[in-house]
């Protein structure tokens, strides 16, 4: 028989794991699906200065603590990519690689991923290494020339980090030609929502973010959204955690017979 959950949360970033803490504490059977590593995008940050109460904590340490908390309370974790969501009577089915899971409600918490280079620039990069994280991969190019693509704050941070490692750091903009001697290309041209699975299931805006207000309710009853993949102005840890709390508490009420107003 298929395992049936009260809530399946897609994505174990700070939003998804906080949602799990709230839903599991309200007595619900919760599964979190994560395609990569629990913690999400903050795993690449060495130092967080604005997380209340723990200035300077690393992303990896914060993620470890939140995961341990959610697990100790009874949330189940599974490393698998959610590939499809479909309605099954009053419930939902989530297809995750080799398994089909059943659930009464879903929280979408897939966050964002780095925007890819243009087709032209990717062709120009040829066989050179392409990275989206200087902190993760910069050391591989110690003493070698590299290039950073992008013009925002992330690009500035990536440049500052690489200047301490590489022999030369070129800075180019979207669609500029890549300097010949650069051995690696660090791409920092923004982020896009990881919401492909929600297409045709919930309303997305023109950029692909899941449309929802502060109550985190999507256009589809039974499905909530939390964190950076939601339409909002400030995408930060604290707002991801806040969404997680709201979505987790709301979903528990919904399952307990609360009305979808
Ligand atoms: C380098 C960097 C530094 C930052 N520094 C700060 C900071 O100092 N302070 C601050 O407040 N914020 C910071 N941020 C922003 C902060 O990290 C995000 O706002 C926050 O982590 C978003 O959390 P989230 O849970 O919404 O999404 P994410 O962290 O993006 O997590 C989403 C998760 O969902 C998973 N996923 C996606 N699709 C699927 C699928 N189909 N199936 C299963 N799993 C899936 C992903 O693998 C990912 O783990 C930083 C971000 C970056 C990139």
Short mmCIF file of N, CA and C in Angstrom, two decimals, residues 90-225:
data_model
loop_
_atom_site.label_atom_id
_atom_site.label_comp_id
_atom_site.label_asym_id
_atom_site.label_seq_id
_atom_site.Cartn_x
_atom_site.Cartn_y
_atom_site.Cartn_z
N UNK A 90 -9.90 13.80 -3.31
CA UNK A 90 -9.74 14.96 -2.43
C UNK A 90 -8.26 15.16 -2.07
N UNK A 91 -7.44 14.15 -2.40
CA UNK A 91 -6.01 14.19 -2.05
C UNK A 91 -5.15 14.55 -3.27
N UNK A 92 -3.83 14.41 -3.08
CA UNK A 92 -2.87 14.69 -4.14
C UNK A 92 -1.88 13.55 -4.27
N UNK A 93 -1.35 13.38 -5.46
CA UNK A 93 -0.24 12.46 -5.67
C UNK A 93 0.98 13.26 -6.05
N UNK A 94 2.12 12.89 -5.49
CA UNK A 94 3.38 13.52 -5.88
C UNK A 94 4.28 12.42 -6.41
N UNK A 95 4.71 12.58 -7.66
CA UNK A 95 5.63 11.61 -8.25
C UNK A 95 7.04 12.09 -7.97
N UNK A 96 7.80 11.25 -7.29
CA UNK A 96 9.17 11.61 -6.92
C UNK A 96 10.11 10.49 -7.35
N UNK A 97 10.71 10.67 -8.51
CA UNK A 97 11.59 9.67 -9.11
C UNK A 97 10.86 8.34 -9.21
N UNK A 98 11.28 7.30 -8.44
CA UNK A 98 10.67 5.97 -8.64
C UNK A 98 9.44 5.73 -7.78
N UNK A 99 8.95 6.75 -7.11
CA UNK A 99 7.84 6.53 -6.18
C UNK A 99 6.68 7.48 -6.43
N UNK A 100 5.47 7.01 -6.15
CA UNK A 100 4.30 7.90 -6.16
C UNK A 100 3.78 7.97 -4.73
N UNK A 101 3.71 9.19 -4.20
CA UNK A 101 3.35 9.37 -2.80
C UNK A 101 1.99 10.05 -2.72
N UNK A 102 1.23 9.73 -1.69
CA UNK A 102 -0.09 10.35 -1.54
C UNK A 102 -0.09 11.28 -0.34
N UNK A 103 -0.82 12.37 -0.50
CA UNK A 103 -0.86 13.37 0.57
C UNK A 103 -2.15 14.15 0.55
N UNK A 104 -2.52 14.66 1.72
CA UNK A 104 -3.74 15.46 1.79
C UNK A 104 -3.48 16.90 1.36
N UNK A 105 -2.26 17.37 1.57
CA UNK A 105 -1.93 18.76 1.21
C UNK A 105 -0.45 18.86 0.83
N UNK A 106 -0.12 19.95 0.15
CA UNK A 106 1.25 20.14 -0.35
C UNK A 106 1.72 21.54 0.00
N UNK A 107 3.00 21.66 0.36
CA UNK A 107 3.62 22.99 0.47
C UNK A 107 4.77 23.05 -0.55
N UNK A 108 4.67 24.01 -1.44
CA UNK A 108 5.72 24.22 -2.45
C UNK A 108 6.79 25.12 -1.84
N UNK A 109 8.02 24.63 -1.73
CA UNK A 109 9.10 25.43 -1.11
C UNK A 109 10.40 25.19 -1.89
N UNK A 110 10.29 25.33 -3.23
CA UNK A 110 11.42 24.94 -4.09
C UNK A 110 12.45 26.04 -4.29
N UNK A 111 12.20 27.22 -3.74
CA UNK A 111 13.21 28.27 -3.79
C UNK A 111 13.55 28.74 -5.19
N UNK A 112 14.79 29.18 -5.35
CA UNK A 112 15.25 29.68 -6.65
C UNK A 112 16.58 29.03 -7.01
N UNK A 113 16.95 29.16 -8.28
CA UNK A 113 18.24 28.63 -8.75
C UNK A 113 18.91 29.69 -9.60
N UNK A 114 20.24 29.60 -9.78
CA UNK A 114 20.92 30.64 -10.57
C UNK A 114 20.42 30.67 -12.01
N UNK A 115 20.28 31.89 -12.54
CA UNK A 115 19.91 32.07 -13.95
C UNK A 115 21.09 31.63 -14.81
N UNK A 116 20.79 30.89 -15.87
CA UNK A 116 21.85 30.39 -16.76
C UNK A 116 22.30 31.49 -17.73
N UNK A 117 23.51 31.33 -18.25
CA UNK A 117 24.02 32.28 -19.26
C UNK A 117 23.21 32.14 -20.54
N UNK A 118 23.29 33.16 -21.38
CA UNK A 118 22.60 33.09 -22.67
C UNK A 118 23.22 31.98 -23.52
N UNK A 119 22.48 31.56 -24.52
CA UNK A 119 22.97 30.50 -25.42
C UNK A 119 24.27 30.95 -26.07
N UNK A 120 24.31 32.25 -26.47
CA UNK A 120 25.50 32.79 -27.15
C UNK A 120 26.71 32.72 -26.22
N UNK A 121 26.52 33.17 -24.98
CA UNK A 121 27.65 33.20 -24.05
C UNK A 121 28.07 31.77 -23.67
N UNK A 122 27.11 30.86 -23.56
CA UNK A 122 27.44 29.47 -23.23
C UNK A 122 28.29 28.87 -24.35
N UNK A 123 27.90 29.18 -25.59
CA UNK A 123 28.68 28.66 -26.74
C UNK A 123 30.08 29.26 -26.70
N UNK A 124 30.16 30.54 -26.36
CA UNK A 124 31.45 31.25 -26.29
C UNK A 124 32.34 30.63 -25.19
N UNK A 125 31.72 30.18 -24.11
CA UNK A 125 32.49 29.58 -22.99
C UNK A 125 33.14 28.27 -23.43
N UNK A 126 32.54 27.62 -24.41
CA UNK A 126 33.11 26.39 -24.96
C UNK A 126 33.34 25.35 -23.87
N UNK A 127 34.62 24.85 -23.79
CA UNK A 127 34.88 23.76 -22.83
C UNK A 127 35.31 24.30 -21.47
N UNK A 128 35.31 25.61 -21.29
CA UNK A 128 35.73 26.17 -20.00
C UNK A 128 34.75 25.78 -18.90
N UNK A 129 35.28 25.69 -17.67
CA UNK A 129 34.40 25.34 -16.55
C UNK A 129 33.41 26.48 -16.30
N UNK A 130 32.18 26.12 -15.96
CA UNK A 130 31.16 27.12 -15.61
C UNK A 130 30.72 26.86 -14.17
N UNK A 131 30.78 27.90 -13.34
CA UNK A 131 30.38 27.74 -11.94
C UNK A 131 29.38 28.83 -11.57
N UNK A 132 28.53 28.51 -10.58
CA UNK A 132 27.56 29.48 -10.07
C UNK A 132 27.88 29.84 -8.62
N UNK A 133 29.07 29.47 -8.15
CA UNK A 133 29.40 29.71 -6.74
C UNK A 133 30.91 29.82 -6.54
N UNK A 134 31.39 31.07 -6.35
CA UNK A 134 32.83 31.28 -6.18
C UNK A 134 33.33 30.65 -4.89
N UNK A 135 32.54 30.75 -3.82
CA UNK A 135 32.98 30.17 -2.54
C UNK A 135 33.14 28.66 -2.66
N UNK A 136 32.25 28.02 -3.44
CA UNK A 136 32.32 26.56 -3.57
C UNK A 136 33.47 26.14 -4.48
N UNK A 137 33.67 26.82 -5.61
CA UNK A 137 34.58 26.32 -6.65
C UNK A 137 35.80 27.19 -6.89
N UNK A 138 35.87 28.40 -6.29
CA UNK A 138 36.96 29.32 -6.58
C UNK A 138 38.34 28.72 -6.37
N UNK A 139 38.50 27.94 -5.30
CA UNK A 139 39.82 27.38 -4.97
C UNK A 139 40.36 26.48 -6.08
N UNK A 140 39.50 25.95 -6.91
CA UNK A 140 39.95 25.07 -8.01
C UNK A 140 40.76 25.84 -9.05
N UNK A 141 40.63 27.17 -9.04
CA UNK A 141 41.30 27.99 -10.07
C UNK A 141 42.35 28.92 -9.47
N UNK A 142 42.96 28.45 -8.38
CA UNK A 142 43.99 29.23 -7.68
C UNK A 142 45.12 29.58 -8.66
N UNK A 143 45.47 30.86 -8.71
CA UNK A 143 46.59 31.28 -9.56
C UNK A 143 46.27 31.29 -11.04
N UNK A 144 45.00 31.15 -11.41
CA UNK A 144 44.61 31.14 -12.84
C UNK A 144 43.65 32.28 -13.13
N UNK A 145 43.59 32.72 -14.40
CA UNK A 145 42.65 33.80 -14.74
C UNK A 145 41.21 33.28 -14.87
N UNK A 146 40.28 34.02 -14.27
CA UNK A 146 38.86 33.64 -14.34
C UNK A 146 38.04 34.86 -14.74
N UNK A 147 36.79 34.63 -15.05
CA UNK A 147 35.92 35.75 -15.42
C UNK A 147 34.60 35.65 -14.65
N UNK A 148 34.08 36.79 -14.22
CA UNK A 148 32.78 36.85 -13.56
C UNK A 148 31.79 37.54 -14.50
N UNK A 149 30.64 36.90 -14.73
CA UNK A 149 29.60 37.47 -15.59
C UNK A 149 28.48 37.99 -14.70
N UNK A 150 28.15 39.28 -14.86
CA UNK A 150 27.03 39.82 -14.09
C UNK A 150 27.32 41.22 -13.58
N UNK A 151 26.26 41.94 -13.20
CA UNK A 151 26.50 43.33 -12.80
C UNK A 151 25.88 43.70 -11.45
N UNK A 152 25.24 42.75 -10.77
CA UNK A 152 24.59 43.07 -9.49
C UNK A 152 25.50 42.83 -8.30
N UNK A 153 24.89 42.82 -7.10
CA UNK A 153 25.63 42.63 -5.87
C UNK A 153 26.30 41.27 -5.78
N UNK A 154 25.62 40.24 -6.27
CA UNK A 154 26.21 38.90 -6.21
C UNK A 154 27.49 38.85 -7.02
N UNK A 155 27.48 39.50 -8.21
CA UNK A 155 28.68 39.53 -9.05
C UNK A 155 29.82 40.23 -8.30
N UNK A 156 29.50 41.30 -7.59
CA UNK A 156 30.54 42.03 -6.83
C UNK A 156 31.13 41.14 -5.74
N UNK A 157 30.28 40.40 -5.06
CA UNK A 157 30.76 39.49 -4.01
C UNK A 157 31.64 38.39 -4.60
N UNK A 158 31.20 37.85 -5.72
CA UNK A 158 31.97 36.77 -6.36
C UNK A 158 33.35 37.30 -6.77
N UNK A 159 33.38 38.54 -7.29
CA UNK A 159 34.65 39.14 -7.71
C UNK A 159 35.57 39.33 -6.50
N UNK A 160 35.00 39.86 -5.42
CA UNK A 160 35.81 40.12 -4.23
C UNK A 160 36.42 38.82 -3.73
N UNK A 161 35.66 37.74 -3.74
CA UNK A 161 36.17 36.46 -3.26
C UNK A 161 37.28 35.95 -4.19
N UNK A 162 37.02 36.01 -5.48
CA UNK A 162 37.98 35.45 -6.45
C UNK A 162 39.27 36.25 -6.51
N UNK A 163 39.19 37.56 -6.20
CA UNK A 163 40.40 38.38 -6.24
C UNK A 163 41.46 37.87 -5.25
N UNK A 164 41.01 37.18 -4.22
CA UNK A 164 41.97 36.62 -3.26
C UNK A 164 42.50 35.26 -3.68
N UNK A 165 42.04 34.74 -4.80
CA UNK A 165 42.39 33.37 -5.19
C UNK A 165 43.02 33.32 -6.59
N UNK A 166 42.37 33.94 -7.56
CA UNK A 166 42.77 33.81 -8.97
C UNK A 166 43.92 34.77 -9.30
N UNK A 167 44.64 34.52 -10.41
CA UNK A 167 45.72 35.42 -10.82
C UNK A 167 45.14 36.71 -11.41
N UNK A 168 43.98 36.59 -12.07
CA UNK A 168 43.31 37.75 -12.64
C UNK A 168 41.81 37.48 -12.65
N UNK A 169 41.04 38.54 -12.35
CA UNK A 169 39.58 38.36 -12.39
C UNK A 169 39.01 39.38 -13.39
N UNK A 170 38.54 38.88 -14.52
CA UNK A 170 37.86 39.75 -15.49
C UNK A 170 36.42 39.95 -15.03
N UNK A 171 35.85 41.09 -15.41
CA UNK A 171 34.44 41.32 -15.11
C UNK A 171 33.72 41.67 -16.42
N UNK A 172 32.75 40.88 -16.79
CA UNK A 172 32.00 41.18 -18.01
C UNK A 172 30.50 41.17 -17.71
N UNK A 173 29.73 41.69 -18.66
CA UNK A 173 28.28 41.74 -18.47
C UNK A 173 27.62 40.68 -19.33
N UNK A 174 26.33 40.52 -19.09
CA UNK A 174 25.52 39.56 -19.84
C UNK A 174 25.74 39.76 -21.33
N UNK A 175 26.14 38.70 -22.03
CA UNK A 175 26.32 38.68 -23.49
C UNK A 175 27.63 39.29 -24.00
N UNK A 176 28.50 39.82 -23.10
CA UNK A 176 29.84 40.25 -23.55
C UNK A 176 30.65 39.01 -23.94
N UNK A 177 31.64 39.18 -24.84
CA UNK A 177 32.49 38.02 -25.16
C UNK A 177 33.36 37.61 -23.96
N UNK A 178 33.68 36.34 -23.87
CA UNK A 178 34.48 35.83 -22.75
C UNK A 178 35.97 35.95 -23.07
N UNK A 179 36.76 36.57 -22.19
CA UNK A 179 38.20 36.73 -22.48
C UNK A 179 38.87 35.38 -22.75
N UNK A 180 39.78 35.39 -23.73
CA UNK A 180 40.34 34.12 -24.21
C UNK A 180 41.08 33.33 -23.16
N UNK A 181 41.85 34.06 -22.28
CA UNK A 181 42.69 33.30 -21.36
C UNK A 181 41.97 32.86 -20.08
N UNK A 182 40.71 33.26 -19.91
CA UNK A 182 40.00 32.84 -18.68
C UNK A 182 39.76 31.34 -18.72
N UNK A 183 40.05 30.66 -17.60
CA UNK A 183 39.88 29.19 -17.59
C UNK A 183 38.53 28.78 -16.99
N UNK A 184 37.91 29.68 -16.25
CA UNK A 184 36.61 29.35 -15.65
C UNK A 184 35.70 30.57 -15.69
N UNK A 185 34.42 30.30 -15.84
CA UNK A 185 33.42 31.38 -15.92
C UNK A 185 32.51 31.29 -14.70
N UNK A 186 32.50 32.36 -13.90
CA UNK A 186 31.61 32.40 -12.73
C UNK A 186 30.39 33.24 -13.08
N UNK A 187 29.23 32.61 -13.06
CA UNK A 187 28.01 33.26 -13.53
C UNK A 187 27.22 33.81 -12.34
N UNK A 188 26.93 35.11 -12.38
CA UNK A 188 26.17 35.75 -11.30
C UNK A 188 25.20 36.76 -11.91
N UNK A 189 24.20 36.22 -12.60
CA UNK A 189 23.26 37.10 -13.32
C UNK A 189 21.84 36.95 -12.78
N UNK A 190 21.76 36.70 -11.49
CA UNK A 190 20.44 36.64 -10.86
C UNK A 190 19.93 35.22 -10.70
N UNK A 191 18.73 35.13 -10.17
CA UNK A 191 18.17 33.82 -9.88
C UNK A 191 16.77 33.72 -10.48
N UNK A 192 16.32 32.49 -10.72
CA UNK A 192 14.97 32.26 -11.25
C UNK A 192 14.27 31.22 -10.37
N UNK A 193 12.94 31.29 -10.27
CA UNK A 193 12.24 30.34 -9.39
C UNK A 193 12.26 28.91 -9.94
N UNK A 194 12.36 27.94 -9.02
CA UNK A 194 12.37 26.51 -9.42
C UNK A 194 10.95 25.96 -9.37
N UNK A 195 10.09 26.50 -10.20
CA UNK A 195 8.66 26.19 -10.05
C UNK A 195 8.06 25.40 -11.21
N UNK A 196 8.91 24.73 -11.99
CA UNK A 196 8.40 23.98 -13.15
C UNK A 196 7.27 23.02 -12.73
N UNK A 197 7.43 22.40 -11.58
CA UNK A 197 6.45 21.40 -11.12
C UNK A 197 5.07 22.03 -10.83
N UNK A 198 5.05 23.34 -10.62
CA UNK A 198 3.79 24.01 -10.30
C UNK A 198 3.02 24.48 -11.52
N UNK A 199 3.69 24.41 -12.69
CA UNK A 199 3.05 24.92 -13.91
C UNK A 199 1.78 24.12 -14.23
N UNK A 200 0.66 24.81 -14.41
CA UNK A 200 -0.61 24.11 -14.70
C UNK A 200 -1.30 23.59 -13.44
N UNK A 201 -0.65 23.72 -12.30
CA UNK A 201 -1.24 23.25 -11.04
C UNK A 201 -1.64 24.44 -10.18
N UNK A 202 -0.75 25.43 -10.10
CA UNK A 202 -1.05 26.68 -9.36
C UNK A 202 -0.74 27.86 -10.27
N UNK A 203 -1.27 29.02 -9.91
CA UNK A 203 -1.03 30.22 -10.73
C UNK A 203 0.40 30.72 -10.51
N UNK A 204 1.12 30.96 -11.62
CA UNK A 204 2.46 31.53 -11.56
C UNK A 204 2.42 32.92 -12.17
N UNK A 205 3.33 33.82 -11.74
CA UNK A 205 3.38 35.13 -12.41
C UNK A 205 4.24 35.02 -13.67
N UNK A 206 4.46 36.14 -14.36
CA UNK A 206 5.16 36.08 -15.65
C UNK A 206 6.62 35.64 -15.51
N UNK A 207 7.18 35.80 -14.31
CA UNK A 207 8.57 35.33 -14.10
C UNK A 207 8.63 33.91 -13.57
N UNK A 208 7.48 33.33 -13.26
CA UNK A 208 7.45 31.95 -12.80
C UNK A 208 7.31 31.79 -11.29
N UNK A 209 7.17 32.90 -10.55
CA UNK A 209 6.97 32.79 -9.10
C UNK A 209 5.52 32.37 -8.82
N UNK A 210 5.32 31.59 -7.76
CA UNK A 210 3.98 31.15 -7.39
C UNK A 210 3.24 32.33 -6.77
N UNK A 211 2.08 32.64 -7.32
CA UNK A 211 1.31 33.80 -6.86
C UNK A 211 0.61 33.47 -5.54
N UNK A 212 0.96 34.23 -4.50
CA UNK A 212 0.31 34.07 -3.19
C UNK A 212 0.64 35.28 -2.34
N UNK A 213 -0.28 35.60 -1.44
CA UNK A 213 -0.05 36.71 -0.50
C UNK A 213 0.62 36.21 0.77
N UNK A 214 0.53 37.05 1.81
CA UNK A 214 1.19 36.71 3.08
C UNK A 214 0.62 35.44 3.72
N UNK A 215 -0.60 35.05 3.31
CA UNK A 215 -1.16 33.82 3.90
C UNK A 215 -0.61 32.56 3.22
N UNK A 216 0.21 32.76 2.20
CA UNK A 216 0.90 31.65 1.50
C UNK A 216 -0.04 30.67 0.79
N UNK A 217 -1.31 31.06 0.62
CA UNK A 217 -2.24 30.20 -0.11
C UNK A 217 -2.09 30.39 -1.61
N UNK A 218 -2.00 29.32 -2.34
CA UNK A 218 -1.91 29.44 -3.79
C UNK A 218 -3.33 29.54 -4.36
N UNK A 219 -3.40 29.55 -5.69
CA UNK A 219 -4.71 29.62 -6.35
C UNK A 219 -5.45 28.28 -6.22
N UNK A 220 -4.78 27.25 -5.74
CA UNK A 220 -5.38 25.91 -5.70
C UNK A 220 -5.57 25.45 -4.25
N UNK A 221 -6.82 25.20 -3.83
CA UNK A 221 -7.05 24.72 -2.47
C UNK A 221 -6.24 23.45 -2.19
N UNK A 222 -5.61 23.41 -1.01
CA UNK A 222 -4.81 22.23 -0.64
C UNK A 222 -3.34 22.40 -0.93
N UNK A 223 -2.96 23.48 -1.65
CA UNK A 223 -1.54 23.70 -1.96
C UNK A 223 -1.12 25.08 -1.46
N UNK A 224 -0.07 25.08 -0.64
CA UNK A 224 0.52 26.33 -0.12
C UNK A 224 1.89 26.53 -0.74
N UNK A 225 2.41 27.74 -0.59
CA UNK A 225 3.76 28.03 -1.08
C UNK A 225 4.51 28.77 0.03
#
